[in-house]
Coordinates of C-alpha atoms in Angstrom, one line a residue:
Chain A
M1116 CA -19.7 111.7 17.4
I1117 CA -17.5 109.0 16.1
N1118 CA -15.2 109.4 19.0
A1119 CA -18.1 109.2 21.5
S1120 CA -19.5 106.1 19.8
H1121 CA -16.0 104.6 19.6
K1122 CA -15.4 105.2 23.3
R1123 CA -18.7 103.5 24.2
S1124 CA -18.1 100.4 22.1
D1125 CA -14.4 100.3 23.1
F1126 CA -15.4 100.3 26.7
I1127 CA -16.7 96.7 26.7
E1128 CA -13.7 95.5 24.8
R1129 CA -11.2 97.3 27.0
S1130 CA -13.0 96.1 30.2
M1131 CA -13.0 92.5 29.0
L1132 CA -9.3 92.6 27.9
S1133 CA -8.3 94.2 31.2
A1134 CA -10.3 91.6 33.2
L1135 CA -8.6 88.8 31.2
A1136 CA -5.2 90.4 31.7
F1137 CA -5.8 90.7 35.4
L1138 CA -7.1 87.1 35.6
K1139 CA -3.9 85.8 33.9
E1140 CA -1.7 88.0 36.0
A1141 CA -3.4 87.2 39.3
T1142 CA -3.8 83.5 39.0
M1143 CA -1.3 82.3 36.4
S1144 CA 1.9 84.2 36.6
E1145 CA 3.2 82.5 39.7
E1146 CA 5.9 85.1 39.7
Y1147 CA 6.3 85.3 43.5
A1148 CA 5.7 81.5 44.0
N1149 CA 8.8 80.8 41.9
R1150 CA 11.0 83.2 43.9
K1151 CA 13.3 82.0 46.6
G1152 CA 11.9 83.0 50.0
F1153 CA 10.8 81.8 53.4
L1154 CA 7.2 80.9 52.7
Q1155 CA 8.2 79.4 49.3
S1156 CA 10.7 77.1 51.0
L1157 CA 8.0 75.6 53.3
D1158 CA 6.0 72.4 52.5
P1159 CA 2.7 73.7 51.1
R1160 CA 0.7 71.7 53.7
F1161 CA 2.5 73.2 56.7
K1162 CA 2.3 76.7 55.1
T1163 CA -1.4 76.4 54.4
I1164 CA -2.2 75.0 57.9
S1165 CA -0.1 77.7 59.6
L1166 CA -1.6 80.6 57.6
L1167 CA -5.1 79.1 58.2
A1168 CA -4.4 79.0 61.9
F1169 CA -3.5 82.7 61.7
L1170 CA -6.6 83.4 59.8
L1171 CA -8.8 81.7 62.3
T1172 CA -7.0 83.6 65.1
A1173 CA -7.6 86.9 63.3
V1174 CA -11.3 86.0 62.9
S1175 CA -11.7 85.0 66.5
L1176 CA -9.8 87.7 68.3
K1177 CA -11.8 90.7 69.6
S1178 CA -8.9 93.1 70.0
A1179 CA -7.8 95.3 67.1
V1180 CA -4.3 95.6 68.6
L1181 CA -3.8 91.9 68.7
I1182 CA -5.1 91.5 65.2
G1183 CA -2.7 94.3 64.2
I1184 CA 0.2 92.3 65.6
L1185 CA -0.9 89.4 63.3
Y1186 CA -1.0 91.9 60.4
G1187 CA 2.5 93.0 61.3
L1188 CA 3.6 89.4 61.3
C1189 CA 2.0 89.0 57.8
L1190 CA 4.1 92.0 56.5
I1191 CA 7.3 90.5 57.9
L1192 CA 6.5 87.2 56.2
A1193 CA 5.9 89.0 53.0
L1194 CA 9.3 90.7 53.3
L1195 CA 11.0 87.4 54.1
S1196 CA 9.3 85.8 51.1
S1197 CA 10.5 88.3 48.5
V1198 CA 7.1 89.8 48.0
P1199 CA 7.4 93.6 47.4
V1200 CA 5.6 95.1 50.4
R1201 CA 4.4 98.2 48.5
R1202 CA 2.6 96.0 45.9
F1203 CA 1.4 93.8 48.6
L1204 CA -0.1 96.7 50.6
V1205 CA -1.7 98.1 47.4
R1206 CA -3.3 94.8 46.7
T1207 CA -4.6 94.2 50.2
L1208 CA -5.1 97.6 51.8
L1209 CA -6.3 99.9 49.1
F1210 CA -9.4 98.1 47.9
I1211 CA -10.7 95.6 50.4
P1212 CA -10.7 97.8 53.5
L1213 CA -12.3 100.6 51.4
F1214 CA -15.2 98.3 50.7
S1215 CA -15.4 97.2 54.3
I1216 CA -15.4 100.9 55.4
C1217 CA -18.4 101.5 53.2
I1218 CA -20.1 98.5 54.9
V1219 CA -19.4 99.7 58.5
L1220 CA -20.0 103.4 57.9
P1221 CA -23.5 103.4 59.3
T1222 CA -22.4 101.6 62.4
L1223 CA -20.2 104.5 63.4
F1224 CA -23.1 106.7 64.2
S1225 CA -25.3 106.8 67.3
L1226 CA -28.4 106.0 65.3
V1227 CA -27.1 102.4 64.7
T1228 CA -24.6 102.0 67.6
P1229 CA -25.6 104.0 70.7
G1230 CA -22.8 104.8 73.3
E1231 CA -20.3 107.4 74.4
P1232 CA -20.1 110.2 71.8
V1233 CA -16.6 110.9 70.4
W1234 CA -17.4 113.5 67.8
S1235 CA -20.5 115.3 66.6
F1236 CA -21.1 117.3 63.4
Q1237 CA -23.9 118.9 61.4
V1238 CA -24.3 118.8 57.7
L1239 CA -27.1 120.6 55.9
G1240 CA -29.0 120.8 59.2
V1241 CA -28.7 117.1 59.9
S1242 CA -26.6 116.3 63.0
G1243 CA -24.6 113.1 63.3
I1244 CA -22.8 111.7 66.3
L1245 CA -19.9 109.2 66.1
T1246 CA -19.9 106.9 69.2
R1247 CA -16.9 105.1 70.8
P1248 CA -18.5 101.6 70.5
G1249 CA -19.3 102.4 66.9
V1250 CA -15.7 103.5 66.1
D1251 CA -14.2 100.6 68.0
G1252 CA -16.4 98.1 66.2
A1253 CA -15.6 99.6 62.8
V1254 CA -11.8 99.6 63.5
L1255 CA -11.9 96.0 64.6
F1256 CA -13.9 95.0 61.5
V1257 CA -11.6 96.8 59.1
V1258 CA -8.4 95.5 60.7
R1259 CA -9.8 92.0 60.8
I1260 CA -10.7 92.1 57.1
A1261 CA -7.4 93.6 56.1
T1262 CA -5.5 90.9 58.1
S1263 CA -7.6 88.0 56.8
V1264 CA -7.3 89.2 53.2
S1265 CA -3.5 89.8 53.6
L1266 CA -3.0 86.2 54.9
V1267 CA -5.0 84.7 52.0
V1268 CA -3.2 86.9 49.4
L1269 CA 0.1 85.9 50.9
L1270 CA -0.7 82.2 50.7
S1271 CA -1.8 82.5 47.1
L1272 CA 1.1 84.7 46.1
T1273 CA 3.8 82.4 47.5
T1274 CA 2.2 79.0 46.5
R1275 CA 1.8 77.5 43.1
Y1276 CA -1.8 76.8 42.3
S1277 CA -0.9 73.1 41.6
E1278 CA 0.5 72.8 45.1
L1279 CA -2.5 74.6 46.6
L1280 CA -4.8 72.1 44.9
K1281 CA -2.7 69.2 46.2
V1282 CA -3.1 70.6 49.7
L1283 CA -6.9 70.6 49.3
R1284 CA -6.6 66.8 48.8
V1285 CA -4.6 66.4 51.9
L1286 CA -7.2 68.4 53.9
G1287 CA -9.8 65.8 52.9
I1288 CA -11.6 67.7 50.1
P1289 CA -13.1 65.0 47.8
Q1290 CA -10.8 64.2 44.8
I1291 CA -13.5 64.8 42.2
F1292 CA -14.0 68.3 43.5
V1293 CA -10.2 69.0 43.5
L1294 CA -10.0 67.5 39.9
T1295 CA -12.8 69.8 38.8
V1296 CA -11.2 72.9 40.3
S1297 CA -7.8 72.0 38.9
M1298 CA -9.2 71.6 35.4
C1299 CA -11.0 74.9 35.7
Y1300 CA -7.7 76.5 36.6
R1301 CA -5.9 74.6 33.8
Y1302 CA -8.4 75.8 31.1
L1303 CA -9.1 79.3 32.4
Y1304 CA -5.8 80.5 30.8
L1305 CA -6.5 78.7 27.5
F1306 CA -10.0 80.3 27.2
A1307 CA -8.8 83.7 28.3
T1308 CA -6.2 83.6 25.5
M1309 CA -8.8 82.3 23.1
V1310 CA -11.1 85.3 23.8
E1311 CA -8.2 87.7 23.5
N1312 CA -7.3 86.2 20.1
I1313 CA -10.9 86.5 18.9
F1314 CA -10.9 90.2 19.8
T1315 CA -7.7 90.7 18.0
A1316 CA -9.0 88.8 14.9
V1317 CA -12.2 90.9 14.9
K1318 CA -10.2 94.1 15.3
S1319 CA -8.0 93.1 12.3
R1320 CA -11.1 92.7 10.2
V1321 CA -13.5 95.5 11.3
G1322 CA -10.8 98.0 12.5
V1323 CA -10.6 99.8 15.8
V1324 CA -13.8 101.9 15.3
S1325 CA -17.0 100.0 15.5
R1326 CA -20.5 101.2 16.2
Q1327 CA -22.0 100.5 19.6
R1328 CA -24.6 98.1 18.2
Q1329 CA -21.9 96.3 16.2
G1330 CA -19.7 96.2 19.3
Q1331 CA -22.5 94.6 21.3
S1332 CA -23.1 92.0 18.6
I1333 CA -19.4 91.2 18.4
V1334 CA -19.3 90.6 22.2
T1335 CA -22.5 88.5 22.1
W1336 CA -21.1 86.4 19.2
N1337 CA -17.9 86.0 21.1
I1338 CA -19.7 84.7 24.2
A1339 CA -21.7 82.2 22.1
N1340 CA -18.6 81.1 20.2
T1341 CA -16.6 80.6 23.4
W1342 CA -19.5 78.6 24.9
N1343 CA -19.6 76.4 21.9
R1344 CA -15.8 75.8 21.9
T1345 CA -15.8 75.1 25.7
T1346 CA -18.6 72.5 25.3
Q1347 CA -16.8 70.8 22.5
M1348 CA -13.5 70.9 24.3
S1349 CA -15.0 69.5 27.5
E1350 CA -16.3 66.5 25.6
E1351 CA -12.8 65.9 24.1
V1352 CA -11.1 66.3 27.4
Y1353 CA -13.4 63.7 28.9
M1354 CA -12.4 61.4 26.1
A1355 CA -8.8 62.0 26.9
M1356 CA -9.5 61.1 30.5
L1357 CA -11.3 58.0 29.5
S1358 CA -8.5 57.0 27.2
R1359 CA -6.1 57.1 30.2
G1360 CA -8.2 54.9 32.4
Y1361 CA -10.5 57.4 34.1
T1362 CA -13.6 55.6 35.4
G1363 CA -15.4 58.4 37.3
E1364 CA -13.3 58.1 40.5
P1365 CA -10.1 60.0 40.0
R1366 CA -6.9 59.0 41.7
L1367 CA -4.4 61.9 42.0
L1368 CA -0.8 62.3 42.9
S1369 CA 0.1 63.5 46.4
E1370 CA 3.8 64.3 46.6
F1371 CA 5.1 66.3 49.6
N1372 CA 8.4 66.3 51.4
A1373 CA 8.2 67.6 55.0
M1374 CA 11.4 68.8 56.5
P1375 CA 12.3 69.5 60.2
K1376 CA 12.0 73.2 59.4
D1377 CA 8.4 72.8 58.5
W1378 CA 7.6 71.2 61.8
V1379 CA 9.4 74.0 63.7
W1380 CA 7.6 76.7 61.7
L1381 CA 4.2 75.0 62.4
L1382 CA 5.0 74.8 66.1
C1383 CA 6.0 78.5 66.2
A1384 CA 2.8 79.4 64.3
L1385 CA 0.7 77.5 66.8
I1386 CA 2.5 79.1 69.8
I1387 CA 1.9 82.6 68.3
C1388 CA -1.8 81.8 67.9
A1389 CA -2.1 80.4 71.4
G1390 CA -0.2 83.4 72.8
L1391 CA -2.6 85.8 71.0
F1392 CA -5.6 83.9 72.2
Y1393 CA -4.3 84.0 75.8
S1394 CA -3.6 87.7 75.5
G1395 CA -7.0 88.3 74.1
H1396 CA -8.5 86.4 77.1
I1397 CA -6.6 88.4 79.8
L1398 CA -7.0 91.8 78.2
Chain B
M1287 CA -4.9 34.8 14.3
S1288 CA -3.8 35.4 18.0
D1289 CA -1.5 38.2 17.0
T1290 CA -4.4 40.3 15.6
V1291 CA -4.6 43.5 17.6
F1292 CA -7.5 45.2 15.8
E1293 CA -10.0 44.0 13.3
V1294 CA -12.2 46.7 11.8
K1295 CA -15.1 45.2 9.7
D1296 CA -17.3 47.3 7.5
V1297 CA -17.3 50.2 9.9
H1298 CA -19.6 53.2 9.2
Y1299 CA -19.7 56.3 11.5
S1300 CA -21.4 59.6 11.3
Y1301 CA -21.5 62.7 13.6
L1302 CA -24.9 63.6 14.9
G1303 CA -26.3 60.8 12.7
K1304 CA -26.1 63.0 9.5
F1305 CA -22.4 63.9 8.8
P1306 CA -20.6 60.8 7.6
A1307 CA -17.0 60.5 8.8
L1308 CA -16.3 56.8 7.9
C1309 CA -17.9 54.7 5.3
G1310 CA -17.2 50.9 5.1
I1311 CA -13.7 50.7 6.6
D1312 CA -12.0 47.3 6.7
I1313 CA -8.6 47.0 8.3
T1314 CA -6.8 44.3 10.2
I1315 CA -3.8 45.3 12.3
R1316 CA -1.4 42.8 13.8
S1317 CA 0.9 43.0 16.8
G1318 CA 4.1 44.9 16.2
E1319 CA 3.0 46.5 12.9
K1320 CA 3.7 50.1 12.0
I1321 CA 0.7 51.5 10.2
A1322 CA 0.0 55.0 8.9
V1323 CA -3.4 56.3 8.0
I1324 CA -3.0 59.2 5.5
G1325 CA -5.5 61.5 3.9
A1326 CA -6.5 65.1 3.4
N1327 CA -8.2 67.0 6.2
G1328 CA -11.6 65.7 7.1
T1329 CA -11.3 62.2 5.6
G1330 CA -11.9 60.5 8.9
K1331 CA -8.4 59.6 10.2
S1332 CA -8.9 61.0 13.7
T1333 CA -12.4 59.4 13.9
L1334 CA -10.8 56.0 13.1
L1335 CA -8.3 56.5 15.9
Q1336 CA -11.0 57.3 18.3
L1337 CA -12.9 54.2 17.3
L1338 CA -9.8 52.1 17.8
D1339 CA -9.4 53.6 21.2
G1340 CA -13.0 52.7 22.2
L1341 CA -14.0 56.4 22.7
I1342 CA -16.7 56.3 20.0
F1343 CA -18.5 53.4 18.5
P1344 CA -19.6 52.5 14.9
D1345 CA -23.1 53.1 13.6
H1346 CA -22.7 50.0 11.6
G1347 CA -20.0 47.2 11.5
H1348 CA -17.7 46.5 14.4
V1349 CA -14.3 46.9 15.8
T1350 CA -12.6 44.0 17.6
A1351 CA -9.6 44.6 19.8
F1352 CA -7.4 41.7 21.2
G1353 CA -10.2 39.3 20.2
E1354 CA -12.9 41.2 22.1
R1355 CA -15.6 43.3 20.4
L1356 CA -15.5 46.9 21.5
L1357 CA -18.9 47.9 22.9
E1358 CA -20.3 51.0 24.4
N1359 CA -19.0 51.6 28.0
S1360 CA -22.3 50.6 29.5
Q1361 CA -22.0 47.2 27.8
F1362 CA -18.3 46.9 28.4
D1363 CA -17.3 44.7 31.3
A1364 CA -15.4 47.0 33.7
K1365 CA -12.4 44.7 33.9
T1366 CA -12.2 44.3 30.1
A1367 CA -12.5 48.0 29.6
H1368 CA -9.7 48.6 32.2
L1369 CA -7.5 46.0 30.5
F1370 CA -8.2 47.5 27.1
R1371 CA -7.3 51.0 28.2
K1372 CA -4.1 49.7 29.7
R1373 CA -3.1 48.2 26.4
V1374 CA -4.1 51.0 24.0
G1375 CA -2.8 54.6 24.3
L1376 CA -4.0 57.5 22.2
V1377 CA -1.9 60.7 21.7
F1378 CA -4.4 63.3 20.7
Q1379 CA -3.8 65.9 18.0
N1380 CA -4.5 68.8 20.3
A1381 CA -2.1 68.4 23.3
D1382 CA -4.2 71.0 25.2
I1383 CA -6.9 68.4 25.4
Q1384 CA -4.6 65.7 26.6
L1385 CA -2.9 67.8 29.3
F1386 CA -5.7 68.6 31.7
C1387 CA -3.9 68.5 35.0
P1388 CA -2.4 71.6 36.7
S1389 CA 1.2 70.4 36.3
V1390 CA 3.2 68.3 33.9
R1391 CA 4.2 65.8 36.7
E1392 CA 0.5 65.2 37.5
D1393 CA -0.4 64.8 33.9
I1394 CA 2.2 62.1 33.4
A1395 CA 1.2 60.4 36.6
F1396 CA -2.6 60.5 35.9
G1397 CA -2.7 57.4 33.7
P1398 CA -0.8 55.0 35.9
L1399 CA -2.6 56.2 39.0
Q1400 CA -6.0 55.4 37.4
F1401 CA -4.7 51.8 36.7
G1402 CA -3.9 51.4 40.4
V1403 CA -0.1 51.5 40.0
A1404 CA 1.5 52.2 43.5
A1405 CA 2.4 55.8 44.2
Q1406 CA 6.2 55.0 44.5
E1407 CA 6.1 53.2 41.2
V1408 CA 4.2 56.1 39.6
K1409 CA 6.9 58.5 40.8
R1410 CA 9.6 56.3 39.4
R1411 CA 7.9 55.9 36.1
T1412 CA 7.2 59.7 35.8
L1413 CA 11.0 60.4 36.2
E1414 CA 11.9 57.6 33.8
V1415 CA 9.5 58.7 31.1
A1416 CA 10.5 62.4 31.5
E1417 CA 14.1 61.3 31.0
V1418 CA 13.2 59.3 27.8
L1419 CA 11.5 62.4 26.3
D1420 CA 14.0 64.9 27.8
I1421 CA 11.4 66.8 29.7
Q1422 CA 12.7 66.5 33.2
H1423 CA 13.0 70.3 33.4
L1424 CA 9.3 70.7 32.6
L1425 CA 7.9 68.4 35.4
D1426 CA 6.8 71.2 37.7
R1427 CA 5.7 73.5 35.0
V1428 CA 2.0 74.4 34.2
P1429 CA 1.0 72.9 30.8
H1430 CA -0.2 76.3 29.5
Q1431 CA 3.3 77.7 29.9
L1432 CA 4.8 75.2 27.5
S1433 CA 5.5 75.6 23.7
I1434 CA 3.6 73.4 21.2
G1435 CA 6.5 71.0 20.9
E1436 CA 6.9 70.7 24.6
K1437 CA 3.2 70.0 25.0
R1438 CA 3.4 67.3 22.4
R1439 CA 6.3 65.6 24.1
V1440 CA 4.5 65.8 27.5
A1441 CA 1.3 64.4 25.8
I1442 CA 3.4 61.4 24.5
A1443 CA 5.0 61.0 28.0
S1444 CA 1.5 60.9 29.6
V1445 CA 0.7 57.8 27.3
L1446 CA 4.2 56.3 27.6
A1447 CA 3.8 56.2 31.4
I1448 CA 1.0 53.7 30.9
D1449 CA 3.3 51.6 28.8
P1450 CA 0.5 50.4 26.4
D1451 CA 1.1 47.7 23.8
V1452 CA -0.5 49.9 21.1
Y1453 CA 0.2 53.5 20.4
L1454 CA -2.3 55.6 18.4
F1455 CA -0.8 58.9 17.2
D1456 CA -3.0 61.6 15.8
E1457 CA -1.0 64.0 13.7
P1458 CA 2.0 63.7 16.0
T1459 CA 4.3 66.1 14.0
A1460 CA 1.8 68.8 12.9
G1461 CA 3.0 72.3 13.5
L1462 CA 6.3 71.3 15.1
D1463 CA 9.9 72.4 14.4
P1464 CA 12.2 70.0 12.6
L1465 CA 14.2 69.0 15.7
T1466 CA 11.0 68.1 17.7
V1467 CA 9.7 66.2 14.6
R1468 CA 13.0 64.2 14.6
H1469 CA 12.6 63.4 18.4
I1470 CA 9.1 62.2 17.9
I1471 CA 10.0 60.0 14.9
D1472 CA 12.8 58.5 16.8
F1473 CA 10.5 57.8 19.7
I1474 CA 8.0 56.1 17.4
V1475 CA 10.7 54.0 15.7
N1476 CA 12.2 52.9 19.0
A1477 CA 8.8 52.1 20.5
N1478 CA 8.1 49.8 17.5
R1479 CA 11.5 48.2 17.9
R1480 CA 10.5 47.3 21.5
G1481 CA 7.5 45.4 20.0
K1482 CA 4.9 48.1 20.3
T1483 CA 2.2 48.4 17.6
I1484 CA 2.1 51.9 16.1
I1485 CA -0.8 53.4 14.3
T1486 CA -0.3 57.0 13.1
A1487 CA -2.8 59.3 11.4
T1488 CA -1.0 62.0 9.4
H1489 CA -0.8 63.9 6.2
D1490 CA 2.9 64.6 6.6
L1491 CA 4.2 62.3 3.8
H1492 CA 7.8 63.1 4.7
I1493 CA 7.7 61.0 7.9
I1494 CA 5.7 58.0 6.5
G1495 CA 8.8 56.2 5.2
E1496 CA 10.2 56.0 8.8
I1497 CA 7.1 55.5 10.9
A1498 CA 5.1 53.1 8.8
D1499 CA 5.5 49.8 6.9
T1500 CA 1.9 49.7 5.7
V1501 CA -0.1 52.8 4.6
Y1502 CA -3.8 53.2 4.2
V1503 CA -5.0 56.2 2.1
F1504 CA -8.3 57.7 3.1
G1505 CA -10.2 59.4 0.3
R1506 CA -12.8 62.2 0.2
N1507 CA -15.6 59.6 0.2
K1508 CA -14.4 58.7 3.8
S1509 CA -13.3 55.2 2.9
I1510 CA -10.0 53.6 2.2
V1511 CA -9.0 54.1 -1.4
R1512 CA -5.8 52.1 -1.2
G1513 CA -3.7 50.2 1.3
G1514 CA -0.2 48.8 0.8
S1515 CA 3.5 49.1 1.6
S1516 CA 4.7 52.6 2.3
D1517 CA 7.0 52.6 -0.7
S1518 CA 4.3 51.5 -3.2
V1519 CA 1.8 54.1 -1.9
L1520 CA 4.3 56.9 -1.8
N1521 CA 5.4 56.2 -5.3
D1522 CA 1.9 56.3 -6.7
R1523 CA 1.9 60.0 -7.7
S1524 CA -1.6 60.0 -9.3
L1525 CA -3.1 58.4 -6.1
L1526 CA -1.5 61.0 -3.9
E1527 CA -2.4 63.9 -6.1
S1528 CA -6.0 62.8 -6.6
N1529 CA -6.3 62.6 -2.8
N1530 CA -4.9 66.0 -2.1
L1531 CA -1.7 64.8 -0.5
I1532 CA 0.7 66.4 -2.9
H1533 CA 0.5 69.5 -5.0
M1534 CA 2.3 71.2 -7.9
H1535 CA 5.0 73.5 -6.6
R1536 CA 6.4 76.5 -8.6
H1537 CA 9.7 78.2 -7.6
H1538 CA 12.9 79.6 -8.9
H1539 CA 15.8 77.2 -9.0
E1540 CA 19.2 77.7 -10.6
G1541 CA 18.1 80.7 -12.6
R1542 CA 15.0 79.2 -14.0
E1543 CA 11.4 78.8 -13.0
H1544 CA 10.7 75.3 -12.0
V1545 CA 7.4 73.4 -11.6
H1546 CA 7.3 70.0 -9.9
Q1547 CA 5.2 67.9 -7.5
H1548 CA 6.0 68.0 -3.8
L1549 CA 7.0 64.4 -3.2
P1550 CA 8.4 62.9 0.0
L1551 CA 10.7 60.3 -1.4
E1552 CA 12.3 61.7 -4.5
P1553 CA 14.6 64.7 -4.4
H1554 CA 14.2 66.8 -7.5
D1555 CA 17.0 68.1 -9.7

């Protein structure tokens, strides 16, 4: 009985701690961004623009084969950028296409997408027919999602967040928005650590076993306490900004150093996109 | 009195209108002085620094800076406010508050950029300041990856990049290792030699002798119980003990149990 109760109350804690650990690992580790590799060596502006161009191409193309070529290119870039392909595939292929398959599942059948039947079956007296347009559409959708997600993941893995934020400025995003996002990023880690510490402190006082109701009240108290601290800290951070001359219109540093290699890469990327568009047009 | 930097007259301040933090403070600080504000926790030291930095404003009394009375931002002429912020820099106690940018480089550059310093000059200053505080290797790091000592040095660098006339330090050595404490003391002493006015809030009596010529002791009643030269204040044992700044210390020493006060200036036998 104690075990069951313990498992239930522990579930929230474990879920929160796992979520925090994932958050830290996914957004803060910058493990791959600090490695030496092809994408890491590019100017972040050129890298972002080229990968965005690939993304737009993937979204616009109507041929799964051509999008597949882009996906292949994405894997080659991952290899050249010291990103372990197995981990990259797990991160991109395992979860996101699974969700997209769930979304497109109904469109496979003749009931939603009529057309040439490819396979028919009967389950518990109910017959279903998979149609060619349905299958083609589903394949195109899943490949497009997988490629788009892979490109975005590749960009985020190989670029430091501070550089990504600077690129946003270059792309014309208002500075106040960029400052807000960058501060969210900056303090996310701090608050994640704070919540973890609170859990550890609670555990050291009440022990590992706590009743479900007690566990709920601890989590509720934790949320309220974090809210209080964030409010207080936001006021203090604003004071620190004022103290250093902030007047409501932030001016931020933009420091990039484009090399001939960056221009060559951008040109290559645009030629690839144009080639794929042309192929898509004549196919 | 053209060399007066701050004039604090009968200042009272309370949080939320009911928790008093300062009661009847009078201080005059002149250009180039080294001042320390000491007191136990919760005696109003940090509040005073925030008042001097124009971040909060007194309920009663007034603060004058460089001959101009500090008023709420809404009543502050934008140009005067801008000039004031350029001349006074506050290093917060919690470096995580001061370092709000995604990289150390951007944090150091933030201040000069707000004051309209040209980008090239900001980059030059960033490198120069980083060299002074020996943090060149941290420039592209994310603040949350730094140790407390590194964060404190970056926080000082972020103020040094503005090159203010007055430095306000809130507990600059709290929780730091001895070597980092040494670096920070050296920085404060050198800044003062270059003519900067230094005001430090601390309860670390060991550093007072170096970082301050004049010391103000804040008491539990949130007012100044005594002001004077650092030597005279540090030698007043009963004053320090009654204000929770020293305590009796018991330990074994040369084979006997030994009880003495923890004093910053006198080594015990």
